[in-house]
Amino acid sequence: MAALSLQKQYTLGELYSLADQCSHDYPATLARKIELLTEVQILLGRKAADAVRDYKRVYADRKRVYAEAYIAANNHREQRAELAVTVLRIKEADAEADKVRWSNAVESNDQVINSLKYSLKVLLAEFGNNASANR
């Protein structure tokens, strides 16, 4: 798989497309699909990490703006501070949704890889049994 990474930087879509082209009928092509989806897993992990960082940054911005607005207000401090962070709360919610989406994608892809590994194990056993029967 290292050769794939060194040759070209593939996008998630390209990797998924290459993986979809792999047959489940032969151990070599199924193993190739697992390799491609493992590469996808790396990219998904990076996206998930970026989403967590983005969420934490928006959260920190919201807390800072809230504190600044609270300190600056003469009366109704909490209400004024909440009004000051309304837009940031929406950005925070969007960032949190992205964080969850990418984390779910990592987990889902991991499940697909595990399923394919099991299928490969079964396929190898079948090929081994057929090879023994033909002798």
PDB file of C-alpha atoms in Angstrom:
ATOM      1  CA  MET A   1       0.000   0.000   0.000  1.00  0.00           C
ATOM      2  CA  ALA A   2       2.952   2.277   0.526  1.00  0.00           C
ATOM      3  CA  ALA A   3       3.523   2.332  -3.216  1.00  0.00           C
ATOM      4  CA  LEU A   4      -0.004   3.651  -3.728  1.00  0.00           C
ATOM      5  CA  SER A   5       0.629   6.521  -1.342  1.00  0.00           C
ATOM      6  CA  LEU A   6       3.993   7.402  -2.849  1.00  0.00           C
ATOM      7  CA  GLN A   7       2.786   7.437  -6.448  1.00  0.00           C
ATOM      8  CA  LYS A   8      -0.110   9.839  -6.161  1.00  0.00           C
ATOM      9  CA  GLN A   9      -2.240  11.522  -3.540  1.00  0.00           C
ATOM     10  CA  TYR A  10      -5.675  10.040  -4.134  1.00  0.00           C
ATOM     11  CA  THR A  11      -8.899  11.672  -3.007  1.00  0.00           C
ATOM     12  CA  LEU A  12     -11.460   9.800  -0.957  1.00  0.00           C
ATOM     13  CA  GLY A  13     -13.702   9.544  -4.015  1.00  0.00           C
ATOM     14  CA  GLU A  14     -10.907   8.114  -6.157  1.00  0.00           C
ATOM     15  CA  LEU A  15      -9.999   5.552  -3.503  1.00  0.00           C
ATOM     16  CA  TYR A  16     -13.632   4.504  -3.083  1.00  0.00           C
ATOM     17  CA  SER A  17     -13.957   4.202  -6.866  1.00  0.00           C
ATOM     18  CA  LEU A  18     -10.839   2.023  -7.083  1.00  0.00           C
ATOM     19  CA  ALA A  19     -12.111  -0.112  -4.193  1.00  0.00           C
ATOM     20  CA  ASP A  20     -15.508  -0.545  -5.861  1.00  0.00           C
ATOM     21  CA  GLN A  21     -13.774  -1.934  -8.948  1.00  0.00           C
ATOM     22  CA  CYS A  22     -12.245  -4.791  -6.937  1.00  0.00           C
ATOM     23  CA  SER A  23     -13.988  -8.139  -7.200  1.00  0.00           C
ATOM     24  CA  HIS A  24     -14.952 -10.100  -4.109  1.00  0.00           C
ATOM     25  CA  ASP A  25     -14.490 -13.364  -6.040  1.00  0.00           C
ATOM     26  CA  TYR A  26     -10.711 -13.673  -5.753  1.00  0.00           C
ATOM     27  CA  PRO A  27      -8.441 -13.339  -2.730  1.00  0.00           C
ATOM     28  CA  ALA A  28      -6.001 -11.005  -4.510  1.00  0.00           C
ATOM     29  CA  THR A  29      -8.659  -8.488  -5.566  1.00  0.00           C
ATOM     30  CA  LEU A  30     -10.404  -8.654  -2.215  1.00  0.00           C
ATOM     31  CA  ALA A  31      -7.075  -8.055  -0.478  1.00  0.00           C
ATOM     32  CA  ARG A  32      -6.524  -5.076  -2.804  1.00  0.00           C
ATOM     33  CA  LYS A  33      -9.926  -3.688  -1.818  1.00  0.00           C
ATOM     34  CA  ILE A  34      -8.990  -4.005   1.857  1.00  0.00           C
ATOM     35  CA  GLU A  35      -5.727  -2.148   1.151  1.00  0.00           C
ATOM     36  CA  LEU A  36      -7.589   0.654  -0.619  1.00  0.00           C
ATOM     37  CA  LEU A  37     -10.135   0.979   2.174  1.00  0.00           C
ATOM     38  CA  THR A  38      -7.291   1.061   4.687  1.00  0.00           C
ATOM     39  CA  GLU A  39      -5.902   4.025   2.772  1.00  0.00           C
ATOM     40  CA  VAL A  40      -9.402   5.553   2.949  1.00  0.00           C
ATOM     41  CA  GLN A  41      -9.315   4.962   6.707  1.00  0.00           C
ATOM     42  CA  ILE A  42      -6.158   7.046   6.980  1.00  0.00           C
ATOM     43  CA  LEU A  43      -7.756   9.939   5.093  1.00  0.00           C
ATOM     44  CA  LEU A  44     -10.968   9.660   7.104  1.00  0.00           C
ATOM     45  CA  GLY A  45      -8.952   9.753  10.302  1.00  0.00           C
ATOM     46  CA  ARG A  46      -7.271  12.960   9.186  1.00  0.00           C
ATOM     47  CA  LYS A  47     -10.628  14.498   8.293  1.00  0.00           C
ATOM     48  CA  ALA A  48     -12.007  13.458  11.683  1.00  0.00           C
ATOM     49  CA  ALA A  49      -9.025  15.015  13.464  1.00  0.00           C
ATOM     50  CA  ASP A  50      -9.402  18.234  11.458  1.00  0.00           C
ATOM     51  CA  ALA A  51     -13.102  18.347  12.348  1.00  0.00           C
ATOM     52  CA  VAL A  52     -12.343  17.937  16.055  1.00  0.00           C
ATOM     53  CA  ARG A  53      -9.781  20.748  15.858  1.00  0.00           C
ATOM     54  CA  ASP A  54     -12.234  23.021  14.030  1.00  0.00           C
ATOM     55  CA  TYR A  55     -14.938  22.291  16.597  1.00  0.00           C
ATOM     56  CA  LYS A  56     -12.593  23.041  19.506  1.00  0.00           C
ATOM     57  CA  ARG A  57     -11.528  26.326  17.893  1.00  0.00           C
ATOM     58  CA  VAL A  58     -15.109  27.506  17.403  1.00  0.00           C
ATOM     59  CA  TYR A  59     -15.900  26.434  20.972  1.00  0.00           C
ATOM     60  CA  ALA A  60     -12.923  28.436  22.262  1.00  0.00           C
ATOM     61  CA  ASP A  61     -13.975  31.473  20.194  1.00  0.00           C
ATOM     62  CA  ARG A  62     -17.499  31.263  21.600  1.00  0.00           C
ATOM     63  CA  LYS A  63     -16.223  31.091  25.176  1.00  0.00           C
ATOM     64  CA  ARG A  64     -13.908  34.062  24.588  1.00  0.00           C
ATOM     65  CA  VAL A  65     -16.596  36.242  22.982  1.00  0.00           C
ATOM     66  CA  TYR A  66     -19.016  35.318  25.764  1.00  0.00           C
ATOM     67  CA  ALA A  67     -16.498  36.330  28.424  1.00  0.00           C
ATOM     68  CA  GLU A  68     -15.669  39.593  26.644  1.00  0.00           C
ATOM     69  CA  ALA A  69     -19.356  40.489  26.242  1.00  0.00           C
ATOM     70  CA  TYR A  70     -20.083  39.562  29.864  1.00  0.00           C
ATOM     71  CA  ILE A  71     -17.268  41.773  31.133  1.00  0.00           C
ATOM     72  CA  ALA A  72     -18.252  44.695  28.873  1.00  0.00           C
ATOM     73  CA  ALA A  73     -21.954  44.647  29.808  1.00  0.00           C
ATOM     74  CA  ASN A  74     -23.204  46.964  32.556  1.00  0.00           C
ATOM     75  CA  ASN A  75     -26.488  45.167  33.175  1.00  0.00           C
ATOM     76  CA  HIS A  76     -28.162  41.947  32.016  1.00  0.00           C
ATOM     77  CA  ARG A  77     -24.681  40.512  31.548  1.00  0.00           C
ATOM     78  CA  GLU A  78     -25.658  36.907  30.876  1.00  0.00           C
ATOM     79  CA  GLN A  79     -28.330  37.841  28.354  1.00  0.00           C
ATOM     80  CA  ARG A  80     -26.014  40.247  26.516  1.00  0.00           C
ATOM     81  CA  ALA A  81     -23.226  37.670  26.484  1.00  0.00           C
ATOM     82  CA  GLU A  82     -25.591  35.018  25.104  1.00  0.00           C
ATOM     83  CA  LEU A  83     -26.736  37.371  22.347  1.00  0.00           C
ATOM     84  CA  ALA A  84     -23.111  38.095  21.489  1.00  0.00           C
ATOM     85  CA  VAL A  85     -22.377  34.405  20.851  1.00  0.00           C
ATOM     86  CA  THR A  86     -25.507  33.403  18.933  1.00  0.00           C
ATOM     87  CA  VAL A  87     -23.737  33.173  15.564  1.00  0.00           C
ATOM     88  CA  LEU A  88     -20.827  31.326  17.139  1.00  0.00           C
ATOM     89  CA  ARG A  89     -23.201  28.799  18.706  1.00  0.00           C
ATOM     90  CA  ILE A  90     -24.531  28.011  15.228  1.00  0.00           C
ATOM     91  CA  LYS A  91     -20.976  27.634  13.875  1.00  0.00           C
ATOM     92  CA  GLU A  92     -20.162  25.453  16.858  1.00  0.00           C
ATOM     93  CA  ALA A  93     -23.163  23.221  16.173  1.00  0.00           C
ATOM     94  CA  ASP A  94     -22.128  22.866  12.515  1.00  0.00           C
ATOM     95  CA  ALA A  95     -18.543  22.065  13.524  1.00  0.00           C
ATOM     96  CA  GLU A  96     -19.742  19.499  16.043  1.00  0.00           C
ATOM     97  CA  ALA A  97     -21.944  17.885  13.385  1.00  0.00           C
ATOM     98  CA  ASP A  98     -18.934  17.632  11.062  1.00  0.00           C
ATOM     99  CA  LYS A  99     -16.888  16.139  13.885  1.00  0.00           C
ATOM    100  CA  VAL A 100     -19.520  13.468  14.503  1.00  0.00           C
ATOM    101  CA  ARG A 101     -19.989  12.804  10.781  1.00  0.00           C
ATOM    102  CA  TRP A 102     -16.287  12.173  10.180  1.00  0.00           C
ATOM    103  CA  SER A 103     -15.972  10.078  13.333  1.00  0.00           C
ATOM    104  CA  ASN A 104     -18.936   7.979  12.185  1.00  0.00           C
ATOM    105  CA  ALA A 105     -17.329   7.599   8.757  1.00  0.00           C
ATOM    106  CA  VAL A 106     -14.142   6.283  10.371  1.00  0.00           C
ATOM    107  CA  GLU A 107     -16.104   3.790  12.453  1.00  0.00           C
ATOM    108  CA  SER A 108     -18.269   2.702   9.519  1.00  0.00           C
ATOM    109  CA  ASN A 109     -15.276   2.208   7.221  1.00  0.00           C
ATOM    110  CA  ASP A 110     -13.561   0.214   9.964  1.00  0.00           C
ATOM    111  CA  GLN A 111     -16.575  -2.106  10.100  1.00  0.00           C
ATOM    112  CA  VAL A 112     -16.478  -2.571   6.325  1.00  0.00           C
ATOM    113  CA  ILE A 113     -12.773  -3.426   6.468  1.00  0.00           C
ATOM    114  CA  ASN A 114     -13.358  -5.966   9.248  1.00  0.00           C
ATOM    115  CA  SER A 115     -16.192  -7.547   7.278  1.00  0.00           C
ATOM    116  CA  LEU A 116     -14.014  -7.794   4.172  1.00  0.00           C
ATOM    117  CA  LYS A 117     -11.191  -9.333   6.200  1.00  0.00           C
ATOM    118  CA  TYR A 118     -13.590 -12.018   7.368  1.00  0.00           C
ATOM    119  CA  SER A 119     -14.773 -12.580   3.784  1.00  0.00           C
ATOM    120  CA  LEU A 120     -11.151 -12.862   2.663  1.00  0.00           C
ATOM    121  CA  LYS A 121     -10.463 -15.432   5.376  1.00  0.00           C
ATOM    122  CA  VAL A 122     -13.461 -17.500   4.230  1.00  0.00           C
ATOM    123  CA  LEU A 123     -12.486 -17.124   0.572  1.00  0.00           C
ATOM    124  CA  LEU A 124      -8.921 -18.239   1.282  1.00  0.00           C
ATOM    125  CA  ALA A 125     -10.236 -21.256   3.153  1.00  0.00           C
ATOM    126  CA  GLU A 126     -12.505 -22.144   0.199  1.00  0.00           C
ATOM    127  CA  PHE A 127      -9.658 -21.752  -2.286  1.00  0.00           C
ATOM    128  CA  GLY A 128      -7.464 -23.903  -0.040  1.00  0.00           C
ATOM    129  CA  ASN A 129     -10.126 -26.620   0.153  1.00  0.00           C
ATOM    130  CA  ASN A 130     -10.644 -26.562  -3.628  1.00  0.00           C
ATOM    131  CA  ALA A 131      -6.911 -26.805  -4.236  1.00  0.00           C
ATOM    132  CA  SER A 132      -6.694 -29.828  -1.896  1.00  0.00           C
ATOM    133  CA  ALA A 133      -9.679 -31.508  -3.567  1.00  0.00           C
ATOM    134  CA  ASN A 134      -8.109 -31.144  -7.034  1.00  0.00           C
ATOM    135  CA  ARG A 135      -4.983 -33.080  -6.037  1.00  0.00           C
TER     136      ARG A 135
END
